[in-house]
XYZ file of C-alpha atoms in Angstrom:
766
model
C -10.761 1.477 -6.715
C -7.625 3.569 -7.366
C -4.289 1.846 -6.979
C -2.641 5.093 -5.896
C -1.520 5.202 -2.246
C -4.010 6.795 0.119
C -3.290 10.344 1.197
C -0.798 10.229 4.053
C -1.634 11.863 7.401
C 0.358 15.009 8.069
C 3.662 14.434 9.876
C 3.436 14.221 13.644
C 6.622 16.241 13.869
C 7.583 18.974 11.432
C 10.917 20.774 11.542
C 11.072 24.276 10.074
C 14.586 25.704 9.980
C 13.627 29.324 10.608
C 17.212 30.550 10.414
C 20.412 29.112 9.034
C 22.509 31.926 10.460
C 24.731 31.344 13.489
C 26.743 33.474 15.909
C 29.288 30.768 16.811
C 31.912 28.834 14.864
C 31.959 25.401 16.517
C 34.866 23.411 15.150
C 32.798 20.212 14.867
C 30.275 21.967 12.614
C 30.486 22.010 8.813
C 29.327 25.623 8.793
C 32.219 26.881 6.686
C 31.408 24.417 3.919
C 27.705 25.231 4.202
C 28.263 28.982 3.833
C 30.473 28.402 0.819
C 27.769 26.228 -0.769
C 24.970 28.777 -0.279
C 27.190 31.778 -1.007
C 26.193 33.744 2.093
C 26.182 33.766 5.883
C 22.646 32.398 5.879
C 19.023 33.488 5.741
C 15.931 33.933 7.862
C 12.592 32.495 6.726
C 9.951 35.259 6.525
C 6.762 34.731 8.495
C 4.801 34.945 5.235
C 6.493 31.763 4.017
C 5.409 29.952 7.148
C 1.767 30.686 6.321
C 2.079 28.382 3.293
C 2.575 25.406 5.616
C -0.339 26.227 7.906
C -2.292 22.999 7.401
C 0.692 20.842 8.380
C 1.641 23.128 11.283
C -1.923 23.084 12.558
C -1.939 19.274 12.649
C 1.566 18.686 14.034
C 2.106 17.293 17.522
C 5.653 18.703 17.684
C 7.029 21.701 15.782
C 10.803 22.036 15.781
C 11.983 25.510 14.829
C 15.684 24.720 14.584
C 17.777 23.572 11.679
C 21.268 24.569 10.653
C 21.560 27.746 12.670
C 20.636 29.627 15.841
C 16.858 30.123 15.902
C 16.968 32.980 18.427
C 18.723 35.127 15.812
C 15.492 35.315 13.801
C 14.139 38.881 14.079
C 10.496 37.716 13.798
C 10.705 34.783 16.205
C 8.331 36.278 18.778
C 5.733 36.998 16.086
C 6.212 33.504 14.628
C 5.590 31.875 18.003
C 2.365 33.826 18.501
C 1.214 32.771 15.024
C 1.933 29.088 15.714
C 0.189 29.273 19.078
C -2.866 30.776 17.373
C -3.282 27.862 14.948
C -2.101 24.969 17.130
C -3.315 24.925 20.745
C -1.289 21.891 21.864
C 0.836 22.062 24.965
C 4.376 20.684 24.780
C 4.499 21.789 21.145
C 7.736 23.684 20.469
C 11.090 21.922 20.126
C 14.239 24.039 19.920
C 17.980 23.550 19.685
C 19.999 26.565 20.807
C 23.526 27.496 21.807
C 22.053 29.527 24.673
C 23.907 32.757 23.899
C 20.697 34.796 23.467
C 18.472 33.269 26.148
C 16.844 35.412 28.815
C 13.724 35.588 30.972
C 11.630 36.928 28.067
C 12.153 33.716 26.102
C 11.250 31.681 29.170
C 7.914 33.490 29.310
C 7.260 32.935 25.583
C 8.424 29.327 25.354
C 7.855 27.813 28.775
C 4.105 27.029 28.684
C 4.310 25.483 25.200
C 7.769 23.938 25.318
C 8.189 20.337 24.214
C 11.966 20.297 24.616
C 14.885 22.695 24.493
C 18.318 21.232 23.796
C 21.040 23.638 24.904
C 24.160 22.738 22.966
C 27.085 23.904 25.111
C 29.777 21.225 24.646
C 32.134 22.518 27.340
C 32.335 22.726 31.112
C 35.087 25.361 31.365
C 35.806 28.703 29.687
C 38.974 27.650 27.891
C 37.326 24.554 26.404
C 34.336 26.639 25.347
C 36.596 29.201 23.682
C 38.619 26.470 21.996
C 35.665 24.513 20.606
C 33.013 27.179 20.010
C 35.355 29.926 18.806
C 38.053 27.841 17.120
C 39.534 30.733 15.153
C 40.286 32.436 18.450
C 42.085 29.462 19.935
C 42.510 26.263 17.963
C 44.179 27.716 14.870
C 46.648 30.466 13.995
C 47.379 32.044 10.630
C 50.651 30.163 10.583
C 49.291 26.678 11.398
C 46.054 26.869 9.423
C 46.181 29.613 6.775
C 43.300 28.018 4.858
C 41.065 28.412 7.912
C 41.893 32.126 8.121
C 41.581 32.876 4.413
C 38.902 35.501 3.842
C 38.124 36.038 7.523
C 37.614 39.614 8.632
C 40.268 39.196 11.333
C 42.782 37.367 9.168
C 45.477 39.964 9.801
C 44.661 40.785 13.379
C 45.902 38.218 15.856
C 44.806 40.538 18.657
C 41.328 39.132 18.124
C 42.567 36.165 20.133
C 42.424 38.402 23.187
C 38.620 38.915 22.939
C 37.087 38.036 26.316
C 35.526 34.598 26.383
C 31.730 34.495 26.150
C 31.355 31.423 28.371
C 30.472 33.220 31.597
C 28.003 35.515 29.831
C 26.346 32.561 28.092
C 25.990 30.596 31.324
C 24.576 33.679 33.064
C 21.900 33.953 30.377
C 21.124 30.246 30.595
C 20.761 30.618 34.364
C 18.409 33.599 33.949
C 16.286 31.618 31.492
C 16.119 28.527 33.720
C 15.230 30.562 36.803
C 12.268 32.100 34.971
C 10.769 28.705 34.033
C 8.330 26.890 36.267
C 9.253 23.431 37.554
C 7.318 21.625 34.829
C 8.959 23.515 31.956
C 12.397 23.154 33.537
C 12.036 19.374 33.204
C 11.876 19.837 29.431
C 15.250 21.540 29.081
C 18.446 19.572 28.631
C 22.089 20.595 28.535
C 23.741 18.807 25.611
C 27.395 17.971 25.149
C 29.000 16.563 22.000
C 31.851 14.392 23.249
C 35.165 14.143 21.432
C 38.637 13.086 22.450
C 39.639 16.577 23.619
C 36.664 17.348 25.897
C 35.953 13.856 27.211
C 37.581 14.507 30.578
C 35.164 17.345 31.444
C 31.981 15.257 31.354
C 31.506 15.049 35.121
C 32.194 18.779 35.454
C 29.539 19.434 32.815
C 26.971 17.713 35.024
C 28.038 19.966 37.901
C 27.685 22.939 35.563
C 24.138 21.816 34.864
C 23.378 21.856 38.576
C 24.609 25.450 38.797
C 21.888 26.595 36.374
C 19.115 24.397 37.849
C 19.141 21.925 34.957
C 17.453 18.575 35.556
C 18.798 16.747 32.505
C 22.206 16.410 30.847
C 22.765 14.470 27.640
C 26.046 13.309 26.112
C 26.302 12.448 22.419
C 29.329 11.321 20.459
C 31.013 13.453 17.802
C 30.225 11.959 14.412
C 33.593 12.489 12.708
C 32.802 13.854 9.262
C 36.219 15.107 8.164
C 39.353 13.033 7.702
C 41.324 15.864 9.327
C 39.288 15.339 12.517
C 39.835 11.614 12.833
C 41.891 12.008 16.019
C 38.896 13.564 17.789
C 36.953 10.288 17.714
C 35.978 8.419 20.877
C 35.674 5.093 19.037
C 39.273 4.097 19.738
C 39.113 5.288 23.351
C 36.314 3.038 24.564
C 37.542 2.276 28.092
C 38.387 5.891 28.827
C 35.054 7.094 27.469
C 33.073 4.529 29.461
C 34.882 5.547 32.634
C 34.072 9.221 32.007
C 30.397 8.670 31.225
C 30.007 6.422 34.273
C 31.601 9.087 36.451
C 29.226 11.677 34.984
C 26.242 9.459 35.751
C 27.468 9.013 39.311
C 27.686 12.780 39.765
C 24.220 13.099 38.272
C 22.829 10.589 40.756
C 24.374 12.553 43.624
C 23.025 15.895 42.363
C 19.576 14.698 41.284
C 20.227 15.246 37.575
C 19.210 12.740 34.908
C 22.285 11.937 32.817
C 21.806 10.361 29.397
C 24.829 8.773 27.753
C 25.423 5.583 25.812
C 28.309 3.281 26.667
C 30.425 0.894 24.658
C 29.798 -2.794 25.147
C 26.298 -2.412 26.569
C 24.100 -2.631 23.466
C 23.480 -5.999 21.810
C 24.437 -5.991 18.159
C 21.393 -5.702 15.940
C 21.486 -5.389 12.183
C 19.981 -2.116 11.026
C 17.132 -2.479 8.546
C 16.266 1.005 7.275
C 12.881 -0.107 5.946
C 11.789 -1.437 9.354
C 13.728 0.715 11.794
C 13.244 4.182 10.280
C 9.822 5.842 10.384
C 10.958 9.305 9.232
C 9.072 9.427 5.895
C 5.826 8.520 7.674
C 6.044 10.639 10.794
C 8.453 13.559 10.298
C 9.161 16.245 7.736
C 11.852 18.892 7.490
C 11.680 22.256 5.709
C 14.872 24.253 5.293
C 15.114 28.044 5.453
C 14.601 28.557 1.711
C 11.779 25.986 1.587
C 13.634 22.897 0.383
C 12.502 19.648 2.007
C 15.282 17.082 2.473
C 14.224 13.475 3.172
C 15.392 13.692 6.787
C 17.815 15.420 9.124
C 20.508 12.795 8.529
C 20.670 12.797 4.742
C 20.115 16.540 4.437
C 20.420 16.338 0.649
C 17.898 15.784 -2.074
C 14.955 18.058 -2.604
C 11.610 16.323 -2.101
C 10.010 19.613 -3.114
C 9.942 23.246 -2.042
C 7.328 24.055 0.581
C 7.384 27.747 -0.305
C 6.884 27.316 -4.047
C 4.556 24.294 -3.807
C 1.689 23.195 -1.611
C 2.951 21.063 1.287
C 0.324 18.421 0.474
C 1.779 18.009 -3.012
C 5.191 17.323 -1.493
C 4.089 15.102 1.395
C 1.928 12.967 -0.909
C 4.184 13.327 -3.928
C 5.882 10.630 -5.899
C 9.265 11.025 -4.200
C 7.869 10.692 -0.671
C 5.687 7.738 -1.679
C 8.739 5.867 -2.949
C 10.714 6.635 0.187
C 7.846 5.358 2.337
C 7.804 2.147 0.323
C 11.577 1.659 0.525
C 14.354 3.644 2.220
C 16.230 3.490 -1.059
C 18.710 6.352 -0.709
C 22.389 5.656 -0.206
C 22.464 7.564 3.082
C 19.675 5.357 4.451
C 21.913 2.291 4.433
C 24.587 3.733 6.751
C 22.383 6.055 8.811
C 24.092 6.685 12.145
C 20.806 7.417 13.919
C 19.944 3.740 14.291
C 23.304 1.994 14.693
C 24.433 0.348 17.891
C 27.059 2.333 19.790
C 29.831 -0.162 19.038
C 29.292 0.137 15.288
C 31.689 2.454 13.437
C 28.685 3.991 11.656
C 27.770 5.706 14.920
C 31.095 7.514 14.963
C 32.415 8.049 11.433
C 31.086 9.243 8.132
C 31.738 6.527 5.499
C 34.236 8.809 3.728
C 36.308 8.830 6.935
C 35.831 5.148 7.719
C 37.180 4.018 4.368
C 40.160 6.363 4.365
C 43.799 5.246 4.785
C 43.924 7.387 7.924
C 41.251 5.225 9.549
C 43.121 2.038 8.714
C 46.360 3.475 10.097
C 44.663 4.584 13.304
C 42.669 1.392 13.755
C 45.477 -1.103 13.323
C 44.338 -4.273 15.057
C 41.849 -2.447 17.281
C 39.008 -2.623 14.777
C 37.336 -5.608 13.230
C 34.135 -5.426 11.200
C 31.245 -6.931 13.154
C 29.853 -8.403 9.977
C 31.343 -9.011 6.556
C 28.868 -9.788 3.800
C 29.482 -12.888 1.722
C 29.303 -12.657 -2.075
C 26.534 -14.589 -3.835
C 27.223 -17.886 -5.564
C 24.249 -17.783 -7.925
C 22.459 -15.005 -9.791
C 18.962 -15.619 -11.214
C 17.735 -13.134 -13.827
C 14.560 -12.483 -15.804
C 12.506 -9.666 -17.288
C 9.984 -9.704 -14.425
C 6.969 -11.924 -13.743
C 8.845 -14.924 -15.057
C 9.589 -16.954 -11.943
C 13.001 -15.836 -10.683
C 11.764 -15.968 -7.085
C 10.359 -19.462 -7.632
C 13.673 -20.657 -9.080
C 15.575 -19.075 -6.177
C 13.396 -20.864 -3.627
C 13.698 -24.077 -5.630
C 17.493 -23.837 -5.455
C 17.276 -23.203 -1.699
C 15.053 -26.294 -1.459
C 17.609 -28.347 -3.381
C 20.287 -27.292 -0.919
C 18.051 -28.313 1.982
C 17.253 -31.682 0.374
C 20.992 -32.334 0.150
C 21.761 -31.375 3.734
C 22.942 -27.829 3.045
C 21.647 -24.336 3.700
C 21.380 -21.501 1.180
C 20.047 -17.999 1.765
C 18.028 -16.047 -0.800
C 17.813 -12.337 -1.575
C 15.205 -11.184 -4.076
C 15.864 -7.779 -5.625
C 12.978 -7.424 -8.032
C 11.335 -4.003 -7.996
C 13.908 -2.334 -5.743
C 13.962 1.472 -5.913
C 17.474 1.398 -4.486
C 18.584 -1.005 -7.195
C 16.850 0.988 -9.932
C 18.559 4.178 -8.769
C 21.978 2.514 -8.678
C 21.492 1.071 -12.172
C 20.351 4.480 -13.452
C 23.509 6.103 -12.109
C 25.569 3.361 -13.759
C 23.868 3.912 -17.110
C 24.665 7.618 -16.715
C 28.338 6.792 -16.210
C 28.822 6.307 -12.450
C 28.961 2.742 -11.115
C 30.194 3.519 -7.569
C 26.795 3.265 -5.899
C 25.896 0.129 -7.842
C 29.092 -1.521 -6.612
C 28.120 -0.514 -3.068
C 24.666 -2.049 -3.521
C 26.149 -5.295 -4.846
C 28.590 -5.558 -1.958
C 25.731 -5.092 0.507
C 24.141 -8.387 -0.550
C 24.536 -11.111 2.028
C 22.942 -14.162 0.451
C 24.032 -17.244 -1.460
C 21.367 -16.687 -4.112
C 20.356 -13.313 -5.564
C 17.312 -13.202 -7.848
C 15.302 -10.518 -9.602
C 15.029 -8.230 -12.594
C 16.660 -5.072 -11.260
C 20.164 -5.587 -12.639
C 19.542 -6.882 -16.158
C 21.153 -3.799 -17.708
C 24.157 -3.742 -15.378
C 25.708 -7.210 -15.622
C 29.196 -5.827 -16.435
C 29.248 -4.232 -12.967
C 28.235 -7.504 -11.301
C 31.076 -9.179 -13.174
C 33.404 -6.399 -11.997
C 32.389 -6.913 -8.368
C 32.032 -10.712 -8.182
C 34.113 -12.027 -11.076
C 33.344 -14.590 -13.733
C 32.884 -17.552 -11.380
C 29.426 -16.327 -10.372
C 26.861 -18.767 -11.761
C 23.875 -17.316 -13.627
C 20.438 -18.769 -14.401
C 18.434 -16.913 -17.034
C 14.680 -17.524 -16.674
C 12.511 -16.732 -19.684
C 8.733 -16.897 -19.787
C 6.565 -17.167 -22.907
C 6.362 -13.599 -24.263
C 2.583 -13.153 -24.434
C 2.002 -14.641 -20.968
C 4.783 -12.549 -19.475
C 3.555 -9.312 -21.074
C 0.021 -9.926 -19.816
C 1.341 -10.482 -16.293
C 3.616 -7.421 -16.488
C 0.700 -5.241 -17.573
C -1.443 -6.434 -14.657
C 1.408 -5.730 -12.264
C 2.083 -2.274 -13.721
C -1.546 -1.173 -13.616
C -1.938 -2.484 -10.071
C 1.138 -0.617 -8.777
C 1.845 2.539 -10.817
C 4.403 3.826 -8.310
C 6.668 0.833 -8.872
C 6.234 1.284 -12.616
C 6.903 5.017 -12.692
C 7.941 5.939 -16.218
C 5.913 3.104 -17.701
C 2.532 3.895 -16.160
C 2.102 7.654 -15.900
C 1.491 8.842 -12.343
C -0.551 11.868 -11.344
C 2.334 14.048 -10.134
C 4.937 13.060 -12.677
C 5.798 16.690 -13.438
C 5.368 17.961 -9.897
C 7.587 19.000 -7.088
C 10.680 16.916 -6.394
C 14.161 17.496 -7.737
C 14.828 15.492 -10.930
C 17.452 13.258 -9.322
C 14.824 11.886 -6.952
C 13.108 10.310 -9.930
C 16.178 8.133 -10.478
C 14.582 5.195 -8.629
C 12.708 4.089 -11.744
C 13.303 0.986 -13.819
C 15.384 1.687 -16.944
C 13.499 2.785 -20.050
C 14.466 3.218 -23.696
C 15.497 6.925 -23.449
C 18.016 6.141 -20.705
C 19.650 3.532 -22.931
C 19.713 5.954 -25.856
C 17.317 3.902 -27.962
C 14.757 6.706 -28.409
C 14.025 10.203 -27.144
C 11.631 11.122 -24.345
C 8.935 12.314 -26.721
C 8.789 9.022 -28.596
C 8.703 7.105 -25.303
C 5.839 9.199 -23.941
C 3.892 8.615 -27.142
C 4.030 4.836 -26.684
C 1.279 2.839 -25.018
C 1.913 0.891 -21.826
C 1.769 -2.341 -23.812
C 4.419 -1.085 -26.242
C 6.681 0.057 -23.404
C 6.423 -3.358 -21.751
C 7.223 -5.061 -25.041
C 10.374 -2.968 -25.207
C 11.241 -3.899 -21.602
C 10.746 -7.621 -22.197
C 12.853 -7.645 -25.372
C 15.567 -5.285 -24.098
C 15.904 -7.131 -20.763
C 16.413 -10.538 -22.326
C 18.699 -9.057 -24.967
C 20.882 -7.404 -22.293
C 21.041 -10.650 -20.314
C 21.934 -12.759 -23.342
C 24.592 -10.312 -24.533
C 26.391 -10.492 -21.186
C 25.991 -14.140 -20.204
C 29.401 -14.789 -21.723
C 30.989 -12.761 -18.924
C 30.205 -15.637 -16.596
C 31.729 -19.057 -17.123
C 28.691 -20.998 -15.904
C 25.223 -20.040 -17.082
C 21.951 -21.830 -17.729
C 18.733 -20.771 -19.462
C 15.388 -22.274 -18.428
C 11.812 -21.652 -19.549
C 9.253 -20.687 -16.936
C 6.772 -23.121 -18.454
C 9.167 -26.024 -17.768
C 9.608 -25.368 -14.044
C 6.995 -27.994 -13.198
C 8.927 -30.645 -15.143
C 11.095 -32.948 -12.951
C 13.670 -32.995 -15.757
C 14.040 -29.208 -15.436
C 14.424 -29.493 -11.671
C 17.154 -32.063 -12.277
C 18.910 -29.772 -14.810
C 18.913 -26.942 -12.307
C 20.181 -29.230 -9.534
C 23.071 -30.480 -11.682
C 23.942 -26.924 -12.686
C 23.993 -25.642 -9.116
C 26.023 -28.541 -7.703
C 26.970 -31.662 -9.638
C 27.150 -33.569 -6.362
C 23.471 -33.021 -5.557
C 21.744 -36.413 -5.465
C 18.402 -35.483 -3.920
C 15.721 -33.468 -5.703
C 12.762 -31.538 -4.285
C 9.272 -30.730 -5.592
C 8.809 -27.761 -7.943
C 8.241 -24.388 -6.329
C 5.756 -21.740 -7.432
C 5.794 -18.569 -5.358
C 4.669 -15.001 -5.966
C 2.114 -16.507 -8.344
C -0.341 -14.349 -10.234
C -3.497 -13.836 -8.189
C -6.720 -12.094 -8.890
C -9.356 -11.071 -6.396
C -9.158 -8.596 -3.548
C -5.381 -8.211 -3.661
C -5.629 -6.331 -6.944
C -8.311 -3.971 -5.641
C -6.164 -2.694 -2.787
C -4.576 0.736 -2.816
C -0.907 0.881 -3.778
C 0.835 0.592 -0.387
C -1.707 -1.900 0.993
C -1.329 -3.992 -2.142
C 2.453 -3.859 -1.829
C 2.315 -5.041 1.796
C -0.125 -7.826 0.906
C 2.065 -9.030 -1.946
C 5.141 -8.893 0.307
C 3.343 -11.189 2.749
C 2.487 -13.584 -0.094
C 5.799 -13.245 -1.934
C 7.357 -16.565 -0.877
C 4.105 -18.475 -0.440
C 4.525 -21.778 -2.310
C 1.309 -22.824 -4.031
C 2.606 -26.325 -4.772
C 3.013 -26.913 -1.050
C -0.392 -25.371 -0.382
C -1.885 -28.015 -2.689
C -0.183 -30.890 -0.874
C 0.119 -29.854 2.795
C -2.646 -28.599 5.062
C -0.175 -27.408 7.706
C 2.155 -25.565 5.326
C 0.196 -22.266 5.153
C -0.106 -22.118 8.948
C 3.639 -22.569 9.420
C 4.445 -20.091 6.628
C 2.298 -17.303 8.029
C 3.364 -18.046 11.601
C 6.956 -17.430 10.479
C 5.786 -14.246 8.756
C 4.145 -13.179 11.984
C 7.423 -13.602 13.860
C 9.253 -11.546 11.235
C 6.567 -8.841 11.324
C 7.032 -8.379 15.080
C 10.840 -8.484 14.981
C 12.209 -5.225 16.320
C 8.744 -3.809 16.993
C 6.942 -2.989 20.199
C 7.261 -6.074 22.407
C 4.030 -5.434 24.304
C 1.996 -5.244 21.081
C 3.622 -8.436 19.810
C 2.771 -10.307 23.023
C -0.851 -9.146 22.915
C -1.299 -10.348 19.345
C 0.423 -13.656 20.088
C -1.822 -14.189 23.121
C -4.884 -13.448 20.991
C -3.679 -16.047 18.504
C -3.044 -18.499 21.343
C -6.640 -18.085 22.470
C -7.932 -18.775 18.962
C -5.865 -21.950 18.741
C -7.153 -23.098 22.141
C -10.722 -22.807 20.861
C -9.818 -24.922 17.822
C -8.211 -27.566 20.054
C -11.424 -27.702 22.081
C -13.515 -28.202 18.942
C -11.192 -30.903 17.599
C -11.337 -32.719 20.942
C -15.135 -32.542 20.916
C -15.396 -30.515 24.097
C -16.925 -27.143 24.769
C -14.615 -24.218 24.448
C -14.520 -20.526 23.577
C -15.845 -19.766 20.131
C -13.155 -18.993 17.595
C -13.372 -15.676 15.807
C -15.274 -15.851 12.551
C -14.096 -13.586 9.769
C -16.935 -11.992 7.817
C -16.378 -12.173 4.068
C -18.191 -10.097 1.482
C -19.042 -11.556 -1.885
C -15.842 -10.211 -3.454
C -13.506 -11.578 -0.796
C -10.957 -14.235 -1.516
C -7.983 -14.831 -3.751
C -8.104 -16.918 -6.872
C -5.402 -18.189 -9.163
C -5.043 -16.632 -12.557
C -5.668 -19.592 -14.846
C -2.599 -20.743 -16.745
C -0.806 -23.963 -17.643
C 1.204 -24.300 -14.433
C -1.007 -26.507 -12.251
C -3.038 -29.631 -13.033
C -6.765 -29.032 -12.611
C -7.046 -31.053 -9.381
C -4.255 -29.033 -7.751
C -5.802 -25.787 -8.957
C -9.109 -26.767 -7.354
C -7.444 -27.518 -4.006
C -5.589 -24.210 -4.105
C -8.735 -22.300 -5.018
C -10.584 -23.948 -2.116
C -7.830 -23.108 0.377
C -7.780 -19.470 -0.720
C -11.551 -19.071 -0.729
C -12.580 -16.323 1.665
C -9.001 -15.219 2.292
C -9.002 -11.440 2.795
C -5.748 -9.996 1.532
C -6.589 -6.565 2.926
C -6.124 -7.977 6.452
C -2.505 -8.963 5.821
C -1.002 -5.541 6.499
C -3.099 -4.855 9.597
C -2.925 -8.255 11.305
C -0.053 -10.732 10.884
C -2.077 -13.263 12.910
C -5.065 -13.187 10.539
C -3.729 -15.675 7.935
C -2.623 -18.091 10.679
C -6.141 -18.179 12.113
C -7.710 -18.353 8.631
C -5.788 -21.466 7.629
C -6.221 -23.099 11.040
C -9.958 -22.700 10.591
C -9.624 -24.070 7.059
C -8.043 -27.191 8.542
C -10.983 -27.614 10.887
C -13.488 -27.039 8.075
C -11.762 -29.561 5.802
C -11.556 -32.195 8.551
C -14.948 -32.202 10.286
C -15.038 -33.969 13.603
C -17.061 -37.162 13.076
C -16.115 -38.855 16.347
C -16.366 -37.347 19.816
C -12.894 -36.033 19.128
C -10.253 -36.085 16.416
C -6.960 -36.671 18.219
C -4.797 -36.223 15.113
C -6.297 -32.832 14.354
C -6.121 -31.813 18.006
C -2.475 -32.880 18.105
C -1.733 -30.646 15.105
C -3.376 -27.698 16.835
C -1.502 -28.411 20.071
C 1.763 -28.372 18.135
C 0.845 -24.946 16.748
C -0.041 -23.796 20.267
C 3.403 -24.874 21.487
C 5.020 -22.827 18.726
C 3.054 -19.739 19.746
C 3.877 -20.339 23.438
C 7.538 -20.379 22.466
C 7.165 -17.097 20.610
C 5.413 -15.510 23.588
C 8.221 -16.615 25.891
C 10.791 -15.308 23.427
C 9.037 -11.926 23.304
C 8.806 -11.772 27.105
C 12.537 -12.349 27.526
C 13.687 -10.082 24.683
């Protein structure tokens, strides 16, 4: 079976920016900068270019035809709509964003029956506000107060242009004509949108009344995301009470007029940490194609070319290396501060990071702003070349803390595309992003192999008091394990294992998320590297990683080197305990997690294998050998984490299914009739088995092998409850009921049932 990810379904929503031209000059827009960057006033995508995306357009559930411009300016728009309708028969298909200046009854006839949603971006309730914000060069600035804004403009020497009649009334007349021509159903799918800033906040209620005047049924308010330091005074973030009062008044007017008013409020959303890998589904469900064919990762980042949909086949882009990596991990810098998913009270919903970290922000904020969360620097760094036990050592150290009445959190950064990209930029001379990545850690213990070649930056960020443990595995064993890992997951080992589309479609910078190789460090040229075998490349990685670690250990005052093969030795556990904290008096058993496995896990396709290994990553095989309840508890905790932030109804259904399975096991243990527990059908190749090495005594290996027998790793991604049920059934199989009932076993099952009941209640109240 191939270890390449399966071909991804086409995006459910595809955005094609038909035109990046615009007939307005909204002051909140970065249009001036955009036109300077592209060297023109914009372009229109020819219909012929759209044909090249036909397969994706045919399959899409929503097609958005707006990007960075006014779509109705496109001279072929009517022809384009007829073409799309001919290949995609879905109703509620077309999504548009428009400033409304060109709407009329003709567009209502063309769009209405197939409209998914039309967002009319108006941003003002009165003519003077409209003129000020949508035609800023006619109102907001003069040649004397803002000469840089006037430079190069066709009216730079003609202040009489300020007397041009305002277009507000004409625009609203056209919007009214369009709305009147729609049927009731289509009218429900049109919304009047208003970007709120400090200068137009007081017109929000009037904007709802304006909506009523054109028969709108929906009004939506969104905050201005301040993206220029010069605009910092336009924020609403430091005017929370006033904003809340205005949005509440607007909602009250909406209730009176029968208009749905959408608007977030400060202080109403519980704080929730944003996890881009869990919360963002863009790379799986949506794609964006700009006017000239470039495909940015999403509408928020807007930068980075995943490929060009005019020059390349869309399939090659959508299933290309760059998209596969982004689906695996939202590794880009913009992903970490994405404003689309932040709570309303978080500064990230209101300011671009360049504005937030400016002196102007600090001066404006004063004592009014306090970070909701400040990450703590790590106390211990655990390094290795990969496949040498850094995760096991990290969990061992956490166990030592627990044994001595303390708590320690762990972050494992092995195989992180984000980390690889940051290290690559550092090795090319820019350490800013790497510093940002380091400061984002929020754990006492950081372990992995991502930062072996960047230890000077970690010293720069955290200082020399950071303790470091260097873990080194026997070379031959480590290389064998690295080769298995590389062959099983070529995407993670891009540059070491050649991938099918290595020379394909994405911009070169999007290949930065690769682990460092010899050419990047200047040790050989690309041709020599490509001529090497995988085994030779891994030998270089092993030697270069340990060499880089050893050369920089002196930067840190406290460092310790341990051999992977000694981790089972109580004396080694004691050495590590003394190194971490000389006051530790209690030890804990050795830990072996993320252990090499063979069997079905290595036959899975790339993404499925990655998800299965993530589920097994912290599974401790020592505890599996000594505790029959450990695997149930471990996977039950995994199940909770898997449902965190996801659809509550789906989580409750799966928990209730699990509760029913446990009830059947209780009945069997008590010797009474009960519903039959689900039996998992295993084929002859099912099950996980340990890769034989010197780590475990033979009796422990046998117990582990028995516990893993029949375990189907391919079920891990699809069903978080599967491993819980599997190991519960293992407990029943290993402890057959000899008496009418086995109260001890039944009591264990009842305890598990109580845990699941608690999770169900938690889900119901969340």
